[in-house]
XYZ file of C-alpha atoms in Angstrom:
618
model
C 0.000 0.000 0.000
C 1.328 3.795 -0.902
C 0.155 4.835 1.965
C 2.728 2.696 4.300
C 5.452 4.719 2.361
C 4.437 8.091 3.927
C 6.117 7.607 7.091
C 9.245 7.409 6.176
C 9.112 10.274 3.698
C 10.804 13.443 3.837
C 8.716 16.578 2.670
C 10.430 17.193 -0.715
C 9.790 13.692 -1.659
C 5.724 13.944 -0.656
C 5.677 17.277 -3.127
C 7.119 15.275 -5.314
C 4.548 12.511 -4.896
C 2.095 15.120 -4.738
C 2.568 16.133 -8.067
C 2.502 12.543 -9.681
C -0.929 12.552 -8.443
C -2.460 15.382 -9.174
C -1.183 14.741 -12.777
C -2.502 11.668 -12.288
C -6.258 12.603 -11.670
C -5.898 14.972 -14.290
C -5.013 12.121 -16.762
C -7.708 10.005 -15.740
C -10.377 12.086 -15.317
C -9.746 14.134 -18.310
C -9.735 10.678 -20.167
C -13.015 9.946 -18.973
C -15.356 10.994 -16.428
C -15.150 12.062 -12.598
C -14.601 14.774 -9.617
C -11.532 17.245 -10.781
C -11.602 19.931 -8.701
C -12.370 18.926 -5.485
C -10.255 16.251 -5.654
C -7.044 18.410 -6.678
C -7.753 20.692 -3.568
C -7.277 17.871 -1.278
C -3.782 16.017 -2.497
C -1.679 17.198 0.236
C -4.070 17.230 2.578
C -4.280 13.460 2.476
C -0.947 12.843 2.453
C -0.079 14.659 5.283
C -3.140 12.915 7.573
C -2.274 9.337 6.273
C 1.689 10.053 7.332
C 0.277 10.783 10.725
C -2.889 8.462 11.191
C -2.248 5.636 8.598
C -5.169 3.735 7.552
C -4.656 0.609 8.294
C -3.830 1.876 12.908
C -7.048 4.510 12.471
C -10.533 5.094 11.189
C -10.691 7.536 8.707
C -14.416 8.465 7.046
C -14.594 10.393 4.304
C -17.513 12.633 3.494
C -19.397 12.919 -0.176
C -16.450 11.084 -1.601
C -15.552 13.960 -4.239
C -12.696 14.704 -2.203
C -11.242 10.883 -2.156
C -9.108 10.306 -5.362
C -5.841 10.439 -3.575
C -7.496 8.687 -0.346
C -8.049 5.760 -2.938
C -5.268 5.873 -4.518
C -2.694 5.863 -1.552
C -5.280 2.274 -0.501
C -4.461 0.405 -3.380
C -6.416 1.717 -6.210
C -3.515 3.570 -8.001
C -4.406 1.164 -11.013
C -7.717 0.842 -10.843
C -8.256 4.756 -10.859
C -8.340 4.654 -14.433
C -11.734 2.993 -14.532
C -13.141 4.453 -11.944
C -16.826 5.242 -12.826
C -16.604 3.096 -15.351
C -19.014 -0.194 -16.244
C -17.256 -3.020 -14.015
C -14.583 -0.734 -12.095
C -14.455 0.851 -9.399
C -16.968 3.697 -7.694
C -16.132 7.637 -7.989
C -16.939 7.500 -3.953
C -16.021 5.236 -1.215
C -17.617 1.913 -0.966
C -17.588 -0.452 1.958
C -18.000 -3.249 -0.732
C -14.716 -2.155 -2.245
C -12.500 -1.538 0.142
C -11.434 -2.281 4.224
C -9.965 1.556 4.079
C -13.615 2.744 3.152
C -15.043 2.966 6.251
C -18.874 3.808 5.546
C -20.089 4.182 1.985
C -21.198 7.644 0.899
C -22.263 9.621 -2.101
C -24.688 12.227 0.015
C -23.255 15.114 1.771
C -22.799 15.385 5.310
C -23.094 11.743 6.675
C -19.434 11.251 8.026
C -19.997 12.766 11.572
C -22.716 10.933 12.583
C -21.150 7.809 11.210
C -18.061 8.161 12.552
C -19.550 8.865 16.410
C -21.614 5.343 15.232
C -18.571 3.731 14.593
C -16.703 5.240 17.847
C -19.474 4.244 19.449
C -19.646 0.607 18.462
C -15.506 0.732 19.176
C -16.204 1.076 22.696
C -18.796 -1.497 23.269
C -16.627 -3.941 21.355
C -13.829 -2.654 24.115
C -11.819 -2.390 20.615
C -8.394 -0.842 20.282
C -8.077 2.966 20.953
C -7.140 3.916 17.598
C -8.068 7.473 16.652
C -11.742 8.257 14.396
C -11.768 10.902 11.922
C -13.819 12.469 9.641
C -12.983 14.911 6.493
C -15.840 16.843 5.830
C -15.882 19.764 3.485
C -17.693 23.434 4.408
C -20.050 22.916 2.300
C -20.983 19.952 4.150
C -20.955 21.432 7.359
C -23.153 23.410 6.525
C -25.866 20.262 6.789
C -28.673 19.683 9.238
C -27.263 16.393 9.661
C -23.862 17.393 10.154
C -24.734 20.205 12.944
C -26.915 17.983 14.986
C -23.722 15.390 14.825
C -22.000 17.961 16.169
C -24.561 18.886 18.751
C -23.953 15.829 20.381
C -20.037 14.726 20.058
C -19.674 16.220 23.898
C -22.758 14.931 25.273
C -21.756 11.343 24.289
C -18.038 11.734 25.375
C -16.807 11.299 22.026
C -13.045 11.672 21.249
C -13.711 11.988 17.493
C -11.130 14.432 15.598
C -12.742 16.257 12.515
C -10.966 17.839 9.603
C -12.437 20.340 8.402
C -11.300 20.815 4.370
C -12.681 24.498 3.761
C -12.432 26.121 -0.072
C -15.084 28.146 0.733
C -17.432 25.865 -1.971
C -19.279 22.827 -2.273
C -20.518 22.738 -5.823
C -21.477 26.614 -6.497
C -19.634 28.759 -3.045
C -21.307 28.122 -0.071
C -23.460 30.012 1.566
C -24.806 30.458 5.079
C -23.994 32.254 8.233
C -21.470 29.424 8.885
C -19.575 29.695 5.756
C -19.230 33.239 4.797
C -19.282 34.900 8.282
C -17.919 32.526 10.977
C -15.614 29.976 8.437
C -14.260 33.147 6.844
C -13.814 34.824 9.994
C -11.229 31.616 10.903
C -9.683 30.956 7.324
C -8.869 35.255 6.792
C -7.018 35.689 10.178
C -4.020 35.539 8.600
C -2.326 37.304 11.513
C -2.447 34.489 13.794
C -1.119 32.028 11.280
C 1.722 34.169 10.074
C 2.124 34.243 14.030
C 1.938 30.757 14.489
C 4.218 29.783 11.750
C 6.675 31.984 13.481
C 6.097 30.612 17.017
C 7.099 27.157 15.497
C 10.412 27.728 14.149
C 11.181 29.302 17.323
C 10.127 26.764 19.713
C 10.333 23.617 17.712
C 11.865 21.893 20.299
C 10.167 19.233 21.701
C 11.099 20.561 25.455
C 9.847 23.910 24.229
C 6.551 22.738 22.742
C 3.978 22.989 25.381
C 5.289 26.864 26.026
C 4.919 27.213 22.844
C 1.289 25.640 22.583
C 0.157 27.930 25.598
C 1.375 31.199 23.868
C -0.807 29.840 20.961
C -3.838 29.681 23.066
C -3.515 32.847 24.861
C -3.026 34.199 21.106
C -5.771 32.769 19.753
C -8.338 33.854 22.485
C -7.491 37.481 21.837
C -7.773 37.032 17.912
C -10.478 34.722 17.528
C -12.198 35.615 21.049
C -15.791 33.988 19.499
C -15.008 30.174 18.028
C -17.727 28.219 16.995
C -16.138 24.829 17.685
C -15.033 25.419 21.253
C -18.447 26.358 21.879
C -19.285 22.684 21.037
C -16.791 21.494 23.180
C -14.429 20.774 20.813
C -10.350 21.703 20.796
C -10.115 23.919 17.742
C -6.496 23.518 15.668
C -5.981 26.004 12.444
C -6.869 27.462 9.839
C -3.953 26.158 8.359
C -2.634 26.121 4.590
C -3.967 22.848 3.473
C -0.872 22.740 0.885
C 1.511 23.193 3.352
C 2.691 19.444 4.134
C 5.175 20.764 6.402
C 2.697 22.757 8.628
C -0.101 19.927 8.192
C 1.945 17.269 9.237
C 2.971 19.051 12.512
C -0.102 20.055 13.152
C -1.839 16.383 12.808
C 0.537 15.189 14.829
C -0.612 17.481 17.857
C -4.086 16.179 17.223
C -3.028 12.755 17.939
C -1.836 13.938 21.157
C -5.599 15.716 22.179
C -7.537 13.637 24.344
C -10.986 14.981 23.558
C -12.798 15.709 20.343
C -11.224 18.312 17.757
C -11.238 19.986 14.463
C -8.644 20.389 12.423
C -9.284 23.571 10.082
C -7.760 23.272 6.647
C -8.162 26.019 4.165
C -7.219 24.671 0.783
C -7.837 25.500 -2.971
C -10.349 23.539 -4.857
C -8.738 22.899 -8.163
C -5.473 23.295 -6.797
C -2.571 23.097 -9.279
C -4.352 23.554 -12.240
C -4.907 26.557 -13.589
C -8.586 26.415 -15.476
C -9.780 24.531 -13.025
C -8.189 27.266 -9.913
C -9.955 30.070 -12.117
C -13.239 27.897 -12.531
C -13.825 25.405 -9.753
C -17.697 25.329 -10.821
C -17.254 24.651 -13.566
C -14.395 21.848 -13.139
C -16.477 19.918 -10.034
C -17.074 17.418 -12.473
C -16.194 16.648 -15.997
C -16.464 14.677 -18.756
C -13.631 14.398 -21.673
C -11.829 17.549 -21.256
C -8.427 18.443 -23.120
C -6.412 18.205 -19.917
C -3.630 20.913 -20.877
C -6.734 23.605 -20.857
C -10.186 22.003 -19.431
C -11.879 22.564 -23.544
C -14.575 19.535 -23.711
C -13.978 16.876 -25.934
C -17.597 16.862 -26.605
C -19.005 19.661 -27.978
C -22.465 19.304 -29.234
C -24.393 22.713 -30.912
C -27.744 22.962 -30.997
C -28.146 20.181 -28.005
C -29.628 21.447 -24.641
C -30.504 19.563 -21.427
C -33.508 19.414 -19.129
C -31.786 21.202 -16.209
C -31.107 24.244 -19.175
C -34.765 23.776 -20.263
C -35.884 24.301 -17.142
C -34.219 26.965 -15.783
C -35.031 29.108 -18.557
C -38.731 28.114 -19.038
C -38.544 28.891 -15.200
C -37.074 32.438 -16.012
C -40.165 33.237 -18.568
C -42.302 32.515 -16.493
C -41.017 34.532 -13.804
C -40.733 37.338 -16.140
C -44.839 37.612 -16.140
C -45.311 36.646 -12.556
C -43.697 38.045 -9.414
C -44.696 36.032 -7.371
C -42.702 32.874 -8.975
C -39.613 32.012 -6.633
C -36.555 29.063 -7.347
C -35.275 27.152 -4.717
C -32.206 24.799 -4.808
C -30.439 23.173 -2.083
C -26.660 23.931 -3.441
C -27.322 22.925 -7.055
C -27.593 26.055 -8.906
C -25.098 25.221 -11.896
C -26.956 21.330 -11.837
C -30.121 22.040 -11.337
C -30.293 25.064 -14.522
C -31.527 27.281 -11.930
C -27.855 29.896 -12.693
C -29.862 31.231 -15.675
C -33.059 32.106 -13.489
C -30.702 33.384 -10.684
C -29.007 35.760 -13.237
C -32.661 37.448 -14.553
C -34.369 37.240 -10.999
C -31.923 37.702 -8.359
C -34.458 38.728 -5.427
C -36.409 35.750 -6.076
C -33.651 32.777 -6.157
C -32.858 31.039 -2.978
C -29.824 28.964 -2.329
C -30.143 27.487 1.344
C -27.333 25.091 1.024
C -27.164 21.707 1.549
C -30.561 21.590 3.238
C -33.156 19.508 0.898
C -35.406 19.487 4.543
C -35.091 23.242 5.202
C -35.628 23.746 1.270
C -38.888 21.844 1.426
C -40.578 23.419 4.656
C -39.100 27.133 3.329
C -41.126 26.579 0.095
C -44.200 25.651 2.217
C -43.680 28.886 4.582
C -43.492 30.604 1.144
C -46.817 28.859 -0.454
C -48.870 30.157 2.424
C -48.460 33.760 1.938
C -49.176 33.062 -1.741
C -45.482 33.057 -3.128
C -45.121 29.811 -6.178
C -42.211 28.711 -5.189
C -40.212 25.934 -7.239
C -37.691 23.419 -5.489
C -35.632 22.290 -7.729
C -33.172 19.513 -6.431
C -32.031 15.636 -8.197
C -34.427 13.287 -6.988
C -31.813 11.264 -4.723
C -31.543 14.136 -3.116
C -34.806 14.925 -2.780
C -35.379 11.736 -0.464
C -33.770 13.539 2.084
C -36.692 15.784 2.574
C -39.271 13.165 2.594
C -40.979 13.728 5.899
C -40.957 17.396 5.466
C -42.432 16.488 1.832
C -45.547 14.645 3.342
C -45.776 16.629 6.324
C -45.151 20.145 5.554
C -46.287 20.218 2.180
C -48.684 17.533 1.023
C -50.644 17.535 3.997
C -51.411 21.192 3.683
C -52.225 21.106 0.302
C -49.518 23.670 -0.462
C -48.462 25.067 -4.031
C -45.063 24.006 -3.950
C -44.003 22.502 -7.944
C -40.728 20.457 -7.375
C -38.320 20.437 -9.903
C -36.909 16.597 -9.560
C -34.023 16.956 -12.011
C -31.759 13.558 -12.653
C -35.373 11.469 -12.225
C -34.004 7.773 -13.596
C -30.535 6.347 -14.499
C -27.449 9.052 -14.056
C -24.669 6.509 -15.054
C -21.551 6.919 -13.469
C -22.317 8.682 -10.551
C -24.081 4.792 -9.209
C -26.280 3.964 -6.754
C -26.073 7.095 -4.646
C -27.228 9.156 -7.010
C -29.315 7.476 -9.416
C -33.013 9.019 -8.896
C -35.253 5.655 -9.442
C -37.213 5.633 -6.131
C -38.978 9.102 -6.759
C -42.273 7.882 -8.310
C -42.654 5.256 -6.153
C -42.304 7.961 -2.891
C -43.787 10.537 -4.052
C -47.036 8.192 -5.504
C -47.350 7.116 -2.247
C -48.217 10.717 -0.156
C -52.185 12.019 -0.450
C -52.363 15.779 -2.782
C -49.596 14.569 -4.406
C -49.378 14.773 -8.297
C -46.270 13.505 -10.229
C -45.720 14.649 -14.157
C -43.022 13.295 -16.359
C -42.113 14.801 -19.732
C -41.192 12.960 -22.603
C -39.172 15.984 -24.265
C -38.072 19.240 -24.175
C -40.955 20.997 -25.665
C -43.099 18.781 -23.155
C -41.189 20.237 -19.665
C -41.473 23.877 -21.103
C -45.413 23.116 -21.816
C -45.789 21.123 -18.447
C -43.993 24.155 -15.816
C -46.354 26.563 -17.784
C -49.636 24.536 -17.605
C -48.816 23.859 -13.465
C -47.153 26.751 -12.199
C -49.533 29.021 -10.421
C -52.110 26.689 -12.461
C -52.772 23.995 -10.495
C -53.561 23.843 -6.792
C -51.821 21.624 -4.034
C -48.451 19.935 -4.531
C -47.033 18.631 -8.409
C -43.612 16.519 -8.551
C -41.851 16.901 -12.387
C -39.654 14.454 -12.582
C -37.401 14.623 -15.411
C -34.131 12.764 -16.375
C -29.990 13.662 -16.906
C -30.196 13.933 -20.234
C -29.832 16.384 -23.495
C -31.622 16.638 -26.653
C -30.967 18.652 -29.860
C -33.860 21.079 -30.191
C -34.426 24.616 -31.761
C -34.564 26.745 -28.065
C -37.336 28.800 -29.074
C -39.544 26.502 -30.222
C -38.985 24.749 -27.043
C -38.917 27.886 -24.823
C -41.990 29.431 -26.659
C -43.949 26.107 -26.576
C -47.573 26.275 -25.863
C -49.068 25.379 -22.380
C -51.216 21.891 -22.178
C -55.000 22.116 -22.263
C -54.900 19.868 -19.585
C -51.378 17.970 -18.493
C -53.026 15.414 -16.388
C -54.756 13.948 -19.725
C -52.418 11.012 -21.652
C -51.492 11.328 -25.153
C -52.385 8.436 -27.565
C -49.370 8.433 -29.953
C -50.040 5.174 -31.672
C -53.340 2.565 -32.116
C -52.558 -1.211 -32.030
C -54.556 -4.368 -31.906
C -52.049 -6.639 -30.501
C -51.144 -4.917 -27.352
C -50.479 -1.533 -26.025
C -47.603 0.173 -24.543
C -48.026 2.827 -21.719
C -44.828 4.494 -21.331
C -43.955 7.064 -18.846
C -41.154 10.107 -19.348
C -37.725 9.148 -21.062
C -39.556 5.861 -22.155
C -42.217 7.429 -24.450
C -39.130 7.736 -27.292
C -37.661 4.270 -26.645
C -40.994 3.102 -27.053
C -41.800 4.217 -30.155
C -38.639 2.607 -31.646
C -40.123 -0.740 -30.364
C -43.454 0.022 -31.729
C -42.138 0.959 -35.265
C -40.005 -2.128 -35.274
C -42.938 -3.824 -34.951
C -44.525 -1.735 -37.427
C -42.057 -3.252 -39.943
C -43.071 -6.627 -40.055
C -46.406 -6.597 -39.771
C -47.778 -6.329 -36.399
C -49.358 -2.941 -34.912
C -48.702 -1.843 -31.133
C -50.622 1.088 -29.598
C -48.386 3.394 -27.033
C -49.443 6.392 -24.723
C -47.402 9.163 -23.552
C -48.708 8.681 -19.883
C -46.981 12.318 -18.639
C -49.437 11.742 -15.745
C -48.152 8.997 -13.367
C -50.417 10.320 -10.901
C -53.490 10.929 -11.077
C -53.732 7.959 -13.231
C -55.888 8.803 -16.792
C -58.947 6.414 -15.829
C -60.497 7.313 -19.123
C -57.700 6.265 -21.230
C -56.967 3.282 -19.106
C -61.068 2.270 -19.259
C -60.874 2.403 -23.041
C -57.627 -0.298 -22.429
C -59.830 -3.413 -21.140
C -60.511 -4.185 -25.111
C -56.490 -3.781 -25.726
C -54.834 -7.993 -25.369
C -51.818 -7.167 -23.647
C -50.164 -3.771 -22.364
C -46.560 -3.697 -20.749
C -46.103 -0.553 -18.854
C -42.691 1.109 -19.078
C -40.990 3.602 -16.134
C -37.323 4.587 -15.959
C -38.074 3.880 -12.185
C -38.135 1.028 -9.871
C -41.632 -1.264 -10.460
C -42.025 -0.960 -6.624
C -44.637 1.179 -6.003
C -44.094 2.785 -9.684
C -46.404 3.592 -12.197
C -47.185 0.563 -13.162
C -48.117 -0.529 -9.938
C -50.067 2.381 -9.336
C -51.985 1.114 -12.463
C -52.274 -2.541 -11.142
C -54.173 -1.233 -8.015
C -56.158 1.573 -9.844
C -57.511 -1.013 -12.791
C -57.606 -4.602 -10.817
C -59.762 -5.557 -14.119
C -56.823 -4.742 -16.007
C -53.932 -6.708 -14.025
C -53.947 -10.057 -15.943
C -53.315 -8.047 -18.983
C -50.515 -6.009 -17.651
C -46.832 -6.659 -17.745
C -44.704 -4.210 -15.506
C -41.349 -2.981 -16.674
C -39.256 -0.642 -15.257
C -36.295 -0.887 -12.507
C -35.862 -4.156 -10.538
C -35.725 -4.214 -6.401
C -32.231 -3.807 -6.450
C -29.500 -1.353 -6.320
C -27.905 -0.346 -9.769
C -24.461 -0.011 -9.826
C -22.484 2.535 -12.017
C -21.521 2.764 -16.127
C -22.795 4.413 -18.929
C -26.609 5.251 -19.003
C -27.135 3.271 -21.673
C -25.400 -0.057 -20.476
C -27.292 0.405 -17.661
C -30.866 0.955 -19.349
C -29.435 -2.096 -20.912
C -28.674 -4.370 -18.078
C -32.129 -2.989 -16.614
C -33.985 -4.095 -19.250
C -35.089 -0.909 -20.528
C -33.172 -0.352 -23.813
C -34.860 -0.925 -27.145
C -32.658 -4.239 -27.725
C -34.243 -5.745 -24.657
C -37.016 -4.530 -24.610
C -38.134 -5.253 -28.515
C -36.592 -8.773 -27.399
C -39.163 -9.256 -24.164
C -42.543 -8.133 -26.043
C -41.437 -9.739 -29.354
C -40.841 -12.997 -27.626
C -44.627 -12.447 -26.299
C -46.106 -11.914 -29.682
C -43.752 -14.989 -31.190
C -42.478 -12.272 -33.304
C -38.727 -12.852 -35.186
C -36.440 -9.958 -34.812
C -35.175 -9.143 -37.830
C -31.535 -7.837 -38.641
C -30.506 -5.050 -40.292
């Protein structure tokens, strides 16, 4: 293992090896697909912790994963790094299934504190060996519900956790919050103290002459930083320190492992460290996909092609434009969610609360009662976090609050964490509720303006990761549905019919017109409404012989169960496809619509076999 070399190496030679790997991520990632900038910020910074608290003596949990490259490099995955997030290797975040150094799975902001105090906790039952815990969270992070209440209760449970803190003052977009821009930059800009501090080392960096030198630090730091958040909590606070500064890191980890009691470790570093584009654009270098890696230009250009989140955020704007009273809302997903565009035009009315789906959700109801429209727009797996305050705050209220549930279906490479294939069957589930799913672009612009301000009580759009080519205006300028709850019958068909939901309306229709070809004739609906259900549409289905239902979304609870319970006349007729009970692990979106099942190949092979029909070739 790399990391077991650490110990015995001088500074120089960790630059050195510092270097090798940032070039390294570069290479790979600019080759394929992954996390650039984040994980560039945090080379150093994990070299320097692993010298001092290896791996394989201590527990070390790592937050979101974006920040893990070199974490899974130094553990054995050198190698394998260069199919990472691909079909069959390994996952762009750490996995308990992939490796003993991954010490809880993650994908989600904010879950390493109260995991790690879980796995403290379970240490001391066990009466296991007093190795240290620590978690690397990022600012953005900390900014969490989950992550504060963790924090909340590290004293109360005696907890001798040690947190490092990586702060670059962003998590996708910047963060925001009083906790990031007043209090974090109050810490990271006191550059008096650590100018001091650096001093104070060289002059008492003998061991005899540390702990003097420790208490002149603390009587320093209470007169510059008299307020500190952390020490509030009860915890020892260490920093800010340059979080490319091996030399000052690795001293300074090293006097953690001395503190008996909880602590943070502040480390300001640079997301996109080392790297030019990707220091002057961190947004925009989060995460990329075939980039030229001497100067960040995509390898894959495409004009004229536009995606769902762009659709959406400037239908959103329009709209907006004729109605004041339209607010966005996104939980630190501005770039992903297309919501930048609405931010630039309405600036009073766009509301970044961080990495907060709960607070997000409940805001938007607080908004909704004073007659505000707001729109949440967040990816479906995130949106589970905000379940409760989804049935409770909103639904059960009736509210007007449209979510925007961008990344609905199979994201590829990003995996299990992040694909969004359990938001029909949770959102189907919760009274008021009505779900929508376009099938294109011109759809989602006609859907947001035929609900927005339209439609009373809570409406879900789900809608997936994908892009289409399109003309913009005609999509921007499409007309409004005479009624979006109605299905659209795109094809009749006396041997069977096809009721396909969102992204599956188009893969559909290739089945159908293969069918088409050699001889046999298969209706298909656009079902945009998964809930309510179309009970006029589905009554004129009992003459149809067969129908297969099709949702980019697990069968669970889907649509096409929805359809089973709604029209028990119907259920002997009905064959439901969509996403097994099962996890899907990362690739391509289309290998995985393949290995679910849902690509035209297998599915033309599954009703064809049905109807005894030969595929041909060609």
């Amino acid at each position: 293992m790399l990391f077991k070399k650490l110990k015995d190496m001088k500074t120089d030679e960790m630059y050195d090896l510092a270097s090798e790997i940032r070039d390294y991520v570069v290479e790979v990632v600019s080759a394929g697909d992954g996390h650039l900038a984040p994980n560039l910020g945090t080379v150093e910074m994990t070299l320097s912790l692993y010298k001092i608290f290896p791996p394989d003596e201590h527990v070390i949990v790592w937050d979101t994963g974006h920040q893990a490259y070199t974490h899974k490099i130094l553990t054995g995955r050198a190698k394998a790094l260069s199919g990472i997030r691909k079909l069959g290797g390994i996952s762009g975040y750490p996995s308990i299934r992939e490796s003993i150094y991954d010490n809880f799975g993650v994908g989600h902001a904010a879950t390493s504190l109260a995991a790690a105090l879980g796995i403290e906790c379970a240490k001391k039952i066990k009466n296991e060996n007093e190795s240290q815990i620590i978690a690397v969270i990022g600012d953005g992070a900390m900014t969490s519900g989950m992550a504060l209440e963790a924090l909340n209760q590290i004293k109360t449970v005696s907890s001798r956790i040690k947190i490092v803190l990586n702060d670059n003052g962003m998590s996708i977009s910047p963060s925001v919050g009083q906790l990031s821009q007043t209090i974090l930059n109050r810490l990271r800009t006191m550059k008096a103290y650590r100018k001091f501090d650096a001093k104070l080392y060289q002059l008492f960096s003998d061991a005899i002459l540390r702990t003097f030198n420790e208490k002149i630090k603390g009587s320093l730091k209470k007169l510059l930083l008299p307020d500190n958040f952390f020490e509030d909590f009860g915890l020892k606070y260490m920093g800010p320190i340059d979080g490319h500064d091996i030399k000052m890191m690795v001293r300074t980890f090293e006097s953690l492992k001395s503190v008996e009691g909880p602590a943070v470790v502040h480390v300001v570093t640079q997301k996109g460290k080392g790297i030019k584009y990707a220091e002057d654009n961190p947004r925009k270098f989060h995460s990329v996909s075939m980039i030229n890696p001497s100067n960040g230009v995509s390898m894959e250009v495409k004009k004229g092609w536009y995606s769902y989140s762009d659709v959406f955020g400037r239908v959103l704007s329009q709209i907006a434009d004729n109605d004041d009273k339209v607010i966005g809302i996104t939980a630190a997903m501005e770039d992903g969610t297309g919501l930048s565009y609405f931010h630039s035009k309405h600036p009073d009315r766009f509301f970044d609360l961080g990495i907060t789906e709960e607070l997000c959700t409940t805001f938007a109801a607080g908004a909704s009662t004073k007659g505000l429209k707001p729109v949440v727009a967040i990816y479906s797996t995130f949106l589970q976090r905000a379940f409760d305050q989804i049935i409770h705050d909103v639904a059960l209220q009736n509210l007007d609050v449209v979510f925007a549930i961008d990344r609905a279906g199979l994201v590829g490479q990003d995996g299990p964490t992040h694909h969004g294939i359990f938001d029909i069957s949770y959102m189907n589930l919760i009274p008021n509720m009505k779900i929508l799913a376009p099938s294109s672009l011109e759809e989602l612009s006609a859907i947001l303006k035929s609900v927005i301000g339209k439609v009373h009580g809570p409406v879900a759009i789900r809608y997936p990761r994908l892009s289409e080519i399109a003309s913009i205006d005609d999509v921007i300028y499409a007309k409004p549905l005479k009624d979006p709850f109605k299905w659209e019958k795109l094809k009749d068909g006396k041997d069977g019919t096809i009721l396909a939901v969102g992204s599956m309306v188009k893969v559909a229709m290739k089945v159908v017109d293969q069918a088409e070809n050699v001889g046999f004739k298969i209706g298909l609906y656009n079902c945009r409404s998964v809930k309510p259900l179309d009970m006029e549409a589905l009554n004129e289905l009992r003459a149809s012989s067969r129908i297969w239902t099709m949702e980019e979304g697990s069968v669970i609870g889907g649509f096409g169960s929805a359809i089973m319970l709604k029209a028990p006349d119907l259920r002997s007729k009905i064959d439901v496809i969509g996403i097994d009970d099962d996890f899907v692990q990362h690739g391509t979106r289309s290998e995985l619509m393949d290995i679910s099942g849902l690509s035209q190949e297998k599915l033309s092979l599954k009703i064809f076999s049905e109807l005894k029909i030969k595929i041909q070739e060609g």
